[in-house]
Short mmCIF file of C-alpha atoms in Angstrom, two decimals:
data_model
loop_
_atom_site.label_atom_id
_atom_site.label_comp_id
_atom_site.label_asym_id
_atom_site.label_seq_id
_atom_site.Cartn_x
_atom_site.Cartn_y
_atom_site.Cartn_z
CA ASN A 138 24.39 111.96 -189.93
CA ALA A 139 21.46 112.22 -192.35
CA GLY A 140 19.62 115.22 -190.83
CA VAL A 141 16.60 115.97 -193.02
CA THR A 142 16.03 113.69 -196.00
CA GLN A 143 13.54 114.38 -198.76
CA THR A 144 12.31 111.89 -201.34
CA PRO A 145 12.07 112.00 -204.26
CA LYS A 146 14.59 114.59 -205.43
CA PHE A 147 12.93 115.11 -208.80
CA ARG A 148 9.51 114.31 -210.20
CA VAL A 149 7.47 115.18 -213.26
CA LEU A 150 3.70 114.87 -213.07
CA LYS A 151 0.83 115.40 -215.41
CA THR A 152 -1.97 117.78 -214.46
CA GLY A 153 -4.48 116.00 -212.27
CA GLN A 154 -2.13 113.30 -210.99
CA SER A 155 -1.51 112.87 -207.31
CA MET A 156 1.67 112.28 -205.39
CA THR A 157 3.22 112.40 -201.95
CA LEU A 158 6.51 113.94 -200.96
CA LEU A 159 8.23 112.39 -197.98
CA CYS A 160 10.34 114.18 -195.42
CA ALA A 161 12.22 112.25 -192.76
CA GLN A 162 14.37 113.64 -189.96
CA ASP A 163 16.56 111.74 -187.54
CA MET A 164 17.17 114.53 -185.03
CA ASN A 165 14.10 113.86 -182.88
CA HIS A 166 12.77 117.31 -183.73
CA GLU A 167 9.29 118.32 -182.70
CA TYR A 168 8.63 120.88 -185.40
CA MET A 169 8.51 120.16 -189.11
CA TYR A 170 7.73 122.40 -192.05
CA TRP A 171 7.03 122.30 -195.77
CA TYR A 172 8.00 125.27 -197.95
CA ARG A 173 7.88 125.97 -201.64
CA GLN A 174 10.49 128.07 -203.39
CA ASP A 175 9.58 129.97 -206.53
CA PRO A 176 11.77 132.38 -208.51
CA GLY A 177 11.79 135.87 -207.04
CA MET A 178 9.56 134.90 -204.10
CA GLY A 179 11.87 133.32 -201.57
CA LEU A 180 10.46 130.47 -199.52
CA ARG A 181 6.81 130.36 -198.54
CA LEU A 182 5.39 128.14 -195.84
CA ILE A 183 2.79 125.61 -196.99
CA HIS A 184 2.01 123.62 -193.84
CA TYR A 185 3.76 122.86 -190.62
CA SER A 186 3.55 120.55 -187.64
CA VAL A 187 4.35 121.20 -184.01
CA GLY A 188 4.36 117.55 -183.05
CA GLU A 189 3.27 114.04 -183.94
CA GLY A 190 -0.36 113.94 -184.97
CA THR A 191 -0.67 117.71 -185.44
CA THR A 192 -0.66 119.88 -188.55
CA ALA A 193 -1.43 123.50 -189.31
CA LYS A 194 -1.77 125.72 -192.35
CA GLY A 195 0.96 128.10 -193.42
CA GLU A 196 0.94 130.94 -195.90
CA VAL A 197 0.05 129.00 -199.07
CA PRO A 198 -1.82 125.80 -198.04
CA ASP A 199 -4.36 125.49 -200.86
CA GLY A 200 -3.99 122.41 -203.03
CA TYR A 201 -1.84 120.57 -200.48
CA ASN A 202 -2.46 118.22 -197.59
CA VAL A 203 -0.06 116.96 -194.94
CA SER A 204 0.18 114.26 -192.35
CA ARG A 205 2.44 113.64 -189.37
CA LEU A 206 1.62 110.12 -188.22
CA LYS A 207 5.14 109.55 -186.91
CA LYS A 208 7.36 112.12 -185.26
CA GLN A 209 10.18 111.61 -187.72
CA ASN A 210 8.09 111.85 -190.89
CA PHE A 211 6.12 114.68 -192.47
CA LEU A 212 4.29 113.94 -195.70
CA LEU A 213 3.13 116.51 -198.24
CA GLY A 214 0.41 115.44 -200.63
CA LEU A 215 -0.86 116.87 -203.87
CA GLU A 216 -4.28 115.37 -204.59
CA SER A 217 -4.71 116.83 -208.07
CA ALA A 218 -1.53 118.46 -209.33
CA ALA A 219 -1.75 121.76 -211.20
CA PRO A 220 0.92 123.56 -213.24
CA SER A 221 0.94 126.34 -210.62
CA GLN A 222 2.40 123.82 -208.19
CA THR A 223 5.56 123.49 -210.24
CA SER A 224 8.20 124.49 -207.72
CA VAL A 225 11.05 123.37 -205.53
CA TYR A 226 9.78 122.01 -202.24
CA PHE A 227 11.82 122.14 -199.07
CA CYS A 228 11.20 120.36 -195.82
CA ALA A 229 12.68 121.64 -192.57
CA SER A 230 12.72 120.60 -188.95
CA ARG A 231 13.51 122.30 -185.67
CA GLY A 232 13.95 121.18 -182.11
CA GLN A 233 11.48 122.22 -179.46
CA GLY A 234 11.94 125.54 -177.75
CA GLY A 235 10.33 128.91 -177.43
CA TYR A 236 11.56 132.24 -178.55
CA ARG A 237 14.66 132.06 -176.38
CA SER A 238 15.77 128.70 -177.69
CA ASN A 239 18.83 128.40 -179.84
CA GLN A 240 17.46 126.17 -182.56
CA PRO A 241 17.44 127.15 -186.23
CA GLN A 242 15.46 125.24 -188.83
CA HIS A 243 17.41 122.55 -190.64
CA PHE A 244 16.50 122.03 -194.26
CA GLY A 245 16.49 119.06 -196.59
CA ASP A 246 18.03 119.23 -200.04
CA GLY A 247 14.74 119.96 -201.78
CA THR A 248 12.43 118.23 -204.27
CA ARG A 249 12.12 119.67 -207.75
CA LEU A 250 8.57 119.08 -208.97
CA SER A 251 7.31 119.85 -212.45
CA ILE A 252 3.65 119.67 -213.39
CA LEU A 253 2.95 119.45 -217.11
CA ALA B 4 2.31 141.10 -190.29
CA GLN B 5 6.01 140.65 -190.78
CA LYS B 6 8.22 141.26 -193.74
CA VAL B 7 11.81 140.84 -194.85
CA THR B 8 13.23 142.95 -197.64
CA GLN B 9 16.40 142.13 -199.53
CA ALA B 10 16.54 144.99 -202.00
CA GLN B 11 19.61 143.68 -203.81
CA THR B 12 18.42 141.07 -206.27
CA GLU B 13 21.85 140.33 -207.73
CA ILE B 14 25.37 141.43 -206.88
CA SER B 15 28.61 140.68 -208.70
CA VAL B 16 32.04 141.43 -207.32
CA VAL B 17 35.55 140.46 -208.27
CA GLU B 18 37.22 137.87 -206.09
CA LYS B 19 38.91 139.24 -202.97
CA GLU B 20 36.62 142.27 -202.82
CA ASP B 21 34.43 142.82 -199.79
CA VAL B 22 30.67 142.71 -200.28
CA THR B 23 27.71 143.55 -198.04
CA LEU B 24 24.26 142.02 -198.41
CA ASP B 25 21.45 144.13 -197.01
CA CYS B 26 18.46 142.91 -195.04
CA VAL B 27 15.67 145.07 -193.64
CA TYR B 28 12.88 143.56 -191.59
CA GLU B 29 9.50 144.60 -190.24
CA THR B 30 7.72 143.18 -187.24
CA ARG B 31 5.54 144.40 -184.39
CA ASP B 32 6.95 141.80 -182.04
CA THR B 33 9.61 142.88 -179.59
CA THR B 34 11.01 139.35 -179.42
CA TYR B 35 12.22 137.81 -182.62
CA TYR B 36 15.10 136.05 -184.31
CA LEU B 37 16.95 136.87 -187.51
CA PHE B 38 18.73 134.38 -189.71
CA TRP B 39 20.91 134.17 -192.75
CA TYR B 40 20.87 131.10 -194.98
CA LYS B 41 23.08 130.30 -197.96
CA GLN B 42 21.82 128.42 -201.01
CA PRO B 43 24.74 127.35 -203.23
CA PRO B 44 24.20 126.26 -206.85
CA SER B 45 23.67 122.69 -205.64
CA GLY B 46 20.38 123.89 -204.13
CA GLU B 47 20.49 123.01 -200.46
CA LEU B 48 19.86 125.61 -197.76
CA VAL B 49 22.70 126.08 -195.31
CA PHE B 50 22.18 127.82 -192.00
CA LEU B 51 24.76 130.56 -191.37
CA ILE B 52 23.72 132.55 -188.33
CA ARG B 53 20.91 133.27 -185.90
CA ARG B 54 20.52 136.41 -183.84
CA ASN B 55 17.87 137.27 -181.25
CA SER B 56 16.33 140.69 -180.82
CA PHE B 57 17.90 141.17 -177.41
CA ASP B 58 21.46 140.86 -178.63
CA GLU B 59 22.70 143.63 -180.88
CA GLN B 60 26.32 142.61 -180.68
CA ASN B 61 27.87 142.26 -184.08
CA GLU B 62 29.33 138.89 -184.88
CA ILE B 63 32.33 137.79 -186.87
CA SER B 64 33.01 134.27 -188.08
CA GLY B 65 36.07 134.04 -190.24
CA ARG B 66 35.43 136.10 -193.37
CA TYR B 67 31.77 136.55 -192.47
CA SER B 68 30.40 139.30 -190.27
CA TRP B 69 26.92 140.46 -189.37
CA ASN B 70 25.75 143.91 -188.33
CA PHE B 71 22.46 143.97 -186.44
CA GLN B 72 20.93 147.40 -185.84
CA LYS B 73 17.49 147.54 -184.25
CA SER B 74 17.30 151.31 -184.78
CA THR B 75 17.18 150.79 -188.54
CA SER B 76 15.64 147.28 -188.46
CA SER B 77 18.56 145.94 -190.41
CA PHE B 78 20.65 142.79 -190.25
CA ASN B 79 23.36 143.12 -192.87
CA PHE B 80 25.85 140.47 -193.87
CA THR B 81 29.39 141.24 -195.01
CA ILE B 82 31.80 138.87 -196.69
CA THR B 83 35.41 140.01 -196.52
CA ALA B 84 37.94 138.98 -199.17
CA SER B 85 35.29 137.15 -201.18
CA GLN B 86 36.01 133.82 -202.82
CA VAL B 87 34.42 132.01 -205.75
CA VAL B 88 32.93 129.47 -203.30
CA ASP B 89 30.88 132.31 -201.82
CA SER B 90 28.81 132.45 -205.00
CA ALA B 91 25.29 131.57 -203.95
CA VAL B 92 21.86 132.95 -203.19
CA TYR B 93 21.68 134.33 -199.68
CA PHE B 94 18.42 134.55 -197.77
CA CYS B 95 17.65 136.65 -194.74
CA ALA B 96 14.78 135.44 -192.57
CA LEU B 97 12.76 136.68 -189.60
CA SER B 98 11.28 134.40 -186.96
CA THR B 99 8.56 135.28 -184.48
CA PHE B 100 6.53 133.15 -182.12
CA ASN B 101 2.85 133.00 -181.35
CA PHE B 102 1.88 130.65 -178.52
CA GLY B 103 4.96 128.58 -179.20
CA ASN B 104 4.39 128.30 -182.94
CA GLU B 105 7.13 129.77 -185.06
CA LYS B 106 6.53 131.89 -188.12
CA LEU B 107 9.61 132.12 -190.30
CA THR B 108 9.45 134.71 -193.09
CA PHE B 109 12.10 134.75 -195.79
CA GLY B 110 13.31 137.57 -197.95
CA THR B 111 13.42 137.02 -201.69
CA GLY B 112 17.16 136.43 -201.65
CA THR B 113 20.27 138.07 -203.09
CA ARG B 114 22.20 136.22 -205.76
CA LEU B 115 25.89 136.81 -205.21
CA THR B 116 28.35 136.06 -207.99
CA ILE B 117 32.07 136.19 -207.29
CA ILE B 118 34.04 136.73 -210.46
CA PRO B 119 37.43 135.02 -210.50
#
């Protein structure tokens, strides 16, 4: 029962390098999300997807790109990493349903990313 | 705009004491959901409870209880007879929908330390 799996769990990058974080869910969820967690700021939404082939910007999208080519995967890319992107990144997924649905977001274990 | 305020940054109590974590929210929507998540030292986010704006019944689950009051826009969380395993950061979150797309806003979290 994997749920939401994020890879890698840890990564150190140099400024200017690029990388992709992978999120995979096995619950057949329509909605997927990428958040970043910074001290004292809670979780902030970067990008999200409401279905395969769709993406949308969240609260803090600058410097990130995403893709949802397959329903079960949601990729977060950093094209040119900056120290300000040092953070813990969480992926989440949720089943389809409107405001009366009973479906909370399920989170992965997080990816700790450091940009030097 | 929506907002979640967790005014208590850190709380420490001695084991077996009761403790209440406060959550105050702001939204213009009349339909919304409220959540509590737990983040233990291991870092993952664990879903605890979800409440919709139409249901103000308080809920009890073992040592956990939640008090939802629309009149004061609060959704407080009480742990009775606290245990060391309750030590974690607790996040309150508010969910609203716009044309089927969910916006989930987190508070900044309350770090709870249970002293043995």
